[in-house]
Short mmCIF file of C-alpha atoms in Angstrom, two decimals:
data_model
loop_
_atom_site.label_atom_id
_atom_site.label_comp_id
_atom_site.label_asym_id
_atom_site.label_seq_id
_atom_site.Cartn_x
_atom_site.Cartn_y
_atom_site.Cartn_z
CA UNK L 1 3.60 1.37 -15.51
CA UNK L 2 5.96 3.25 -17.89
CA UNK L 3 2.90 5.44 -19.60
CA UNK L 4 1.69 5.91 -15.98
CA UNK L 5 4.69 7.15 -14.59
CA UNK L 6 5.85 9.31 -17.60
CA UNK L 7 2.69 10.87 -17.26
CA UNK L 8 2.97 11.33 -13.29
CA UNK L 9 6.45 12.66 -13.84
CA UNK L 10 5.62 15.02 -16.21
CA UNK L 11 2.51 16.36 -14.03
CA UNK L 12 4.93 16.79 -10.92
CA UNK L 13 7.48 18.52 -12.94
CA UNK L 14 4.76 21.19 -14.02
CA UNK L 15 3.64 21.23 -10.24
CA UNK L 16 7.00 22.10 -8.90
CA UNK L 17 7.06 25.29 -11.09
CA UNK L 18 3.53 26.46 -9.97
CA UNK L 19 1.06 24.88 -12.08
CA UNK L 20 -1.57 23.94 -9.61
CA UNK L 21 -3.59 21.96 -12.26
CA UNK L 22 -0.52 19.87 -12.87
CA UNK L 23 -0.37 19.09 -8.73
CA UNK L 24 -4.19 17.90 -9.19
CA UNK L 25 -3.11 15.57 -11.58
CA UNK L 26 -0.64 14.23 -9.53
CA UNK L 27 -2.66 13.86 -6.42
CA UNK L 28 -5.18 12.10 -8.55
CA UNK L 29 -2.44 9.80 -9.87
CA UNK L 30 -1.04 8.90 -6.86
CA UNK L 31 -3.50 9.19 -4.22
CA UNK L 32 -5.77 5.47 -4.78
CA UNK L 33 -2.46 3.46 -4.37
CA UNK L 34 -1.47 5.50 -1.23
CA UNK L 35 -4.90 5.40 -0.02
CA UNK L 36 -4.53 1.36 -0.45
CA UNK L 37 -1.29 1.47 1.27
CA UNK L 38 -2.61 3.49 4.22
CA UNK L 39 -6.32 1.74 4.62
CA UNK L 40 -3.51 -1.62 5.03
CA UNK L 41 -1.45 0.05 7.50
CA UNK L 42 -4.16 2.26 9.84
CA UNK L 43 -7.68 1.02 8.78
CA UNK L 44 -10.63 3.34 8.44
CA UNK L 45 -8.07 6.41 9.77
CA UNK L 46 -6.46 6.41 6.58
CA UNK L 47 -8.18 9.45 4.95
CA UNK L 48 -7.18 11.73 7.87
CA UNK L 49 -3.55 10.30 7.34
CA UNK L 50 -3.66 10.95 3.72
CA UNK L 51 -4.49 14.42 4.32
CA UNK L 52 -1.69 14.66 6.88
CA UNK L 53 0.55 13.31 4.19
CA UNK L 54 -0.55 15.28 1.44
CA UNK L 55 -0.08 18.48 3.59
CA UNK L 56 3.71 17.28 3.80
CA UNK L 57 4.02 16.49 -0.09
CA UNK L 58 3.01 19.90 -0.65
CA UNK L 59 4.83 21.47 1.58
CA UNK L 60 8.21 19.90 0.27
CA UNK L 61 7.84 19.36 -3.12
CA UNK L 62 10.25 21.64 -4.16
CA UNK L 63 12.43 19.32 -2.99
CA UNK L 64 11.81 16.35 -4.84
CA UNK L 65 14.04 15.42 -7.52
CA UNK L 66 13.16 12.14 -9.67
CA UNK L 67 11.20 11.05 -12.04
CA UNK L 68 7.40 9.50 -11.82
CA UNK L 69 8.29 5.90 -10.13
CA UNK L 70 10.68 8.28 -7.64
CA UNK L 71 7.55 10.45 -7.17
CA UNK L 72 5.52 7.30 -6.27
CA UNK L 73 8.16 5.92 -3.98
CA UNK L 74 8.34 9.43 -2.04
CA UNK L 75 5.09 10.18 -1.35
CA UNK L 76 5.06 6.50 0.12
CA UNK L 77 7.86 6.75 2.33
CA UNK L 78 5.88 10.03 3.62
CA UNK L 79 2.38 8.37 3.98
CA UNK L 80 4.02 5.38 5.64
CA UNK L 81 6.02 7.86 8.44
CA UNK L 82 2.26 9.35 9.10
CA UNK L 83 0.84 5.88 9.41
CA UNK L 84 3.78 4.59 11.99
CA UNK L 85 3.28 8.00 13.43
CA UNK L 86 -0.42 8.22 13.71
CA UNK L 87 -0.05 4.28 14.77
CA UNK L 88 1.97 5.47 18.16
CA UNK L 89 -0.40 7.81 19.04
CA UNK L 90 -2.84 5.42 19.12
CA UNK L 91 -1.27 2.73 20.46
CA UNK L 92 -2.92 0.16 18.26
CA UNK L 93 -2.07 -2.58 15.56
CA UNK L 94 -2.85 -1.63 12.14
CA UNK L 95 -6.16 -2.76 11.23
CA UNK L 96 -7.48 -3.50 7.54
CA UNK L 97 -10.42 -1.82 5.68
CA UNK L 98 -12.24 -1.56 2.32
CA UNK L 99 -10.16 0.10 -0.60
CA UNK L 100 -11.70 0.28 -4.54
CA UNK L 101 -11.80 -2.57 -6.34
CA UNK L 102 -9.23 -1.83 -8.95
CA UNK L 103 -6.48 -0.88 -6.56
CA UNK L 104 -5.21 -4.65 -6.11
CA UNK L 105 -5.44 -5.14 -10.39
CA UNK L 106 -1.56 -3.64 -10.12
CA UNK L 107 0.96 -5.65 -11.68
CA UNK L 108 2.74 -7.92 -8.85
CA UNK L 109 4.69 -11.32 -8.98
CA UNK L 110 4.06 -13.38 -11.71
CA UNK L 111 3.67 -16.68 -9.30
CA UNK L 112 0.95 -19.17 -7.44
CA UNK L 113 0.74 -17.08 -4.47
CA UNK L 114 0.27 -13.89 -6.53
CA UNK L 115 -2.62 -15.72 -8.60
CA UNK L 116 -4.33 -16.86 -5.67
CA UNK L 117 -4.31 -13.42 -4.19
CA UNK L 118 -6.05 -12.54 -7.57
CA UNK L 119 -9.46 -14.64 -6.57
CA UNK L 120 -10.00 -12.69 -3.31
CA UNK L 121 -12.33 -9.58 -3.38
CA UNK L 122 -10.49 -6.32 -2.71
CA UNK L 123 -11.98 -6.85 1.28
CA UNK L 124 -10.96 -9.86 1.75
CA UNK L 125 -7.20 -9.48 0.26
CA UNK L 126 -6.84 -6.82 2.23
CA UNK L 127 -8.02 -8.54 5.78
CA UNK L 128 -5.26 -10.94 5.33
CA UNK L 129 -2.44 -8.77 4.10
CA UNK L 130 -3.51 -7.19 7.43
CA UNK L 131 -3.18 -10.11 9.52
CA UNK L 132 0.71 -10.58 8.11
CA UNK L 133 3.83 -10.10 10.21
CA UNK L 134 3.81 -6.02 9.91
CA UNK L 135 7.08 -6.53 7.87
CA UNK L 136 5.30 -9.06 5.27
CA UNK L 137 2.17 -6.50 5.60
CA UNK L 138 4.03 -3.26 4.27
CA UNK L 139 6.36 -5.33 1.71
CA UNK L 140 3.03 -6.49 -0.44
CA UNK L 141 1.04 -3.24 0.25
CA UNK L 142 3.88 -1.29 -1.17
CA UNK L 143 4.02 -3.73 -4.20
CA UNK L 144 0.52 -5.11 -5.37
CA UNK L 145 -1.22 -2.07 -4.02
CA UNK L 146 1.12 0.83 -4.51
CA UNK L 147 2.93 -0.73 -7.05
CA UNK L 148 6.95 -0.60 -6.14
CA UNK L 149 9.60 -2.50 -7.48
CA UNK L 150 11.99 -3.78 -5.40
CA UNK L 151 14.49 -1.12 -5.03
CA UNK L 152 11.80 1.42 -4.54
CA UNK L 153 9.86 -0.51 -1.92
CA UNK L 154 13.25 -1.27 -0.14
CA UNK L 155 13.77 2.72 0.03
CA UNK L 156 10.74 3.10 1.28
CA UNK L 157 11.27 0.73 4.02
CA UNK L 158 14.77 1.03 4.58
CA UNK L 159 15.49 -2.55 3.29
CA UNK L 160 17.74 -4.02 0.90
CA UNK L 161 15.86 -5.08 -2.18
CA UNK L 162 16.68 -8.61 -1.45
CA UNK L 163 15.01 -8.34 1.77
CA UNK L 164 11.49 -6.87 0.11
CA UNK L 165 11.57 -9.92 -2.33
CA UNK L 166 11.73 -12.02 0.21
CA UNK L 167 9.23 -10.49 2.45
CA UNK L 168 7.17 -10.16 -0.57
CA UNK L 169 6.94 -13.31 -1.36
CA UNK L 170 6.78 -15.16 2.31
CA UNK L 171 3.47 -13.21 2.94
CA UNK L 172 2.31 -14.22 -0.82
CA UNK L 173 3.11 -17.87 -0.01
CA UNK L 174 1.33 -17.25 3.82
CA UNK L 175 -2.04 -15.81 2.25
CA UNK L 176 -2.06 -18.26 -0.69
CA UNK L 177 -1.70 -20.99 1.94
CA UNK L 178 -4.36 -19.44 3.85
CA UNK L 179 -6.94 -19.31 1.02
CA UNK L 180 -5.96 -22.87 -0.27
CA UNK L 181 -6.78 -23.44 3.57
CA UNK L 182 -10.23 -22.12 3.35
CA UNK L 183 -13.40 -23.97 1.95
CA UNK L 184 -15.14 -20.62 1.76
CA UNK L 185 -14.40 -19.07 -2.34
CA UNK L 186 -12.33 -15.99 -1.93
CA UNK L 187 -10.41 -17.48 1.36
CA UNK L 188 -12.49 -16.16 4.17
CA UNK L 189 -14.03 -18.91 6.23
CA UNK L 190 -17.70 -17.18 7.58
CA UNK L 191 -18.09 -16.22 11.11
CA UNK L 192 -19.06 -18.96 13.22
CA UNK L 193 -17.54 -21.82 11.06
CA UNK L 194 -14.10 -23.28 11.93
CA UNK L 195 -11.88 -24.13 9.34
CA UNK L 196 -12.38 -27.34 6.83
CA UNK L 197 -11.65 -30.42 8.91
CA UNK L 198 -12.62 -28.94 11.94
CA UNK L 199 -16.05 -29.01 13.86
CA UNK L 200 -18.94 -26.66 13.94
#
């Protein structure tokens, strides 16, 4: 991600002195991956928390100092205070949702679980990260979909980067156990079936 971020850092530097074209960029750099992260977290309410999000971002980007990856980590750490806010309001478990298709073709763990994950459509990746412990949840969003490292992701979450790593990869090794589980390709097992070995 180094061209990416050199890119994004260089766009947000502009933006902080004015240039609004340079904050378009950004957004448009940023936004699919914290779109991902948010459809994980609150479901189909993640535009509205996006917007919420963005609103903040704006407001305090003066503020920011880092480069690109730091830019990426920030405006996570914002989207995912909206979510858990937005998430009290309503008094509800986060609930997946569709995201584009090349939002999950980030670079993540180089391991089984993460090449498992790889078969799933972007749906169906999703529905599982969603059905993770909320810790395990918002440890792989923040690295397959936004695209964290470790430090970074443990920022965001107030972890130690040990701790992501090892959130990380016990959801990877839950969902890859969960699709080498299913009979169905891609992991999900249809409505109406149970799983292989058990009856119809």
């Amino acid at each position: 991600m180094g061209a990416y971020d050199a890119e994004l850092g260089a766009a947000v530097e502009r933006a902080q002195q004015g240039d609004e074209d340079a904050f378009a960029r950004a957004y448009r750099l940023v936004q699919p991956g914290l779109l991902g992260l948010l459809r994980g977290l609150v479901g189909d309410d993640a535009e509205d928390v996006a917007s919420d999000a963005w609103l903040e971002i704006a407001r305090d980007l003066g503020r920011f100092r880092g480069d690109g990856a730091g830019f990426r980590g920030w405006t996570a750490t914002i989207a995912r205070h909206r979510a858990l806010d937005h998430l009290r309001r309503q008094q509800r478990r986060p609930r997946p949702s569709l995201v584009e298709q090349d939002l999950l073709e980030l670079p993540h763990p180089d391991d089984t679980a993460a090449a498992a994950m790889e078969s799933l459509s972007t749906e169906q990746a999703l529905a599982l990260i969603g059905s993770l412990p909320r810790e395990q949840a918002e440890a792989v969003l923040l690295k397959v979909v936004v695209g964290l490292d470790g430090p970074a992701a443990g920022r965001v979450l107030g972890k130690r980067p040990g701790a992501v790593r090892s959130a990380v990869h016990r959801g990877l090794r839950r969902l890859a156990g969960r699709v080498a589980r299913s009979g169905v390709p891609g992991g999900e097992t249809p409505a109406g079936q149970r799983e292989p070995g058990g009856e119809r």
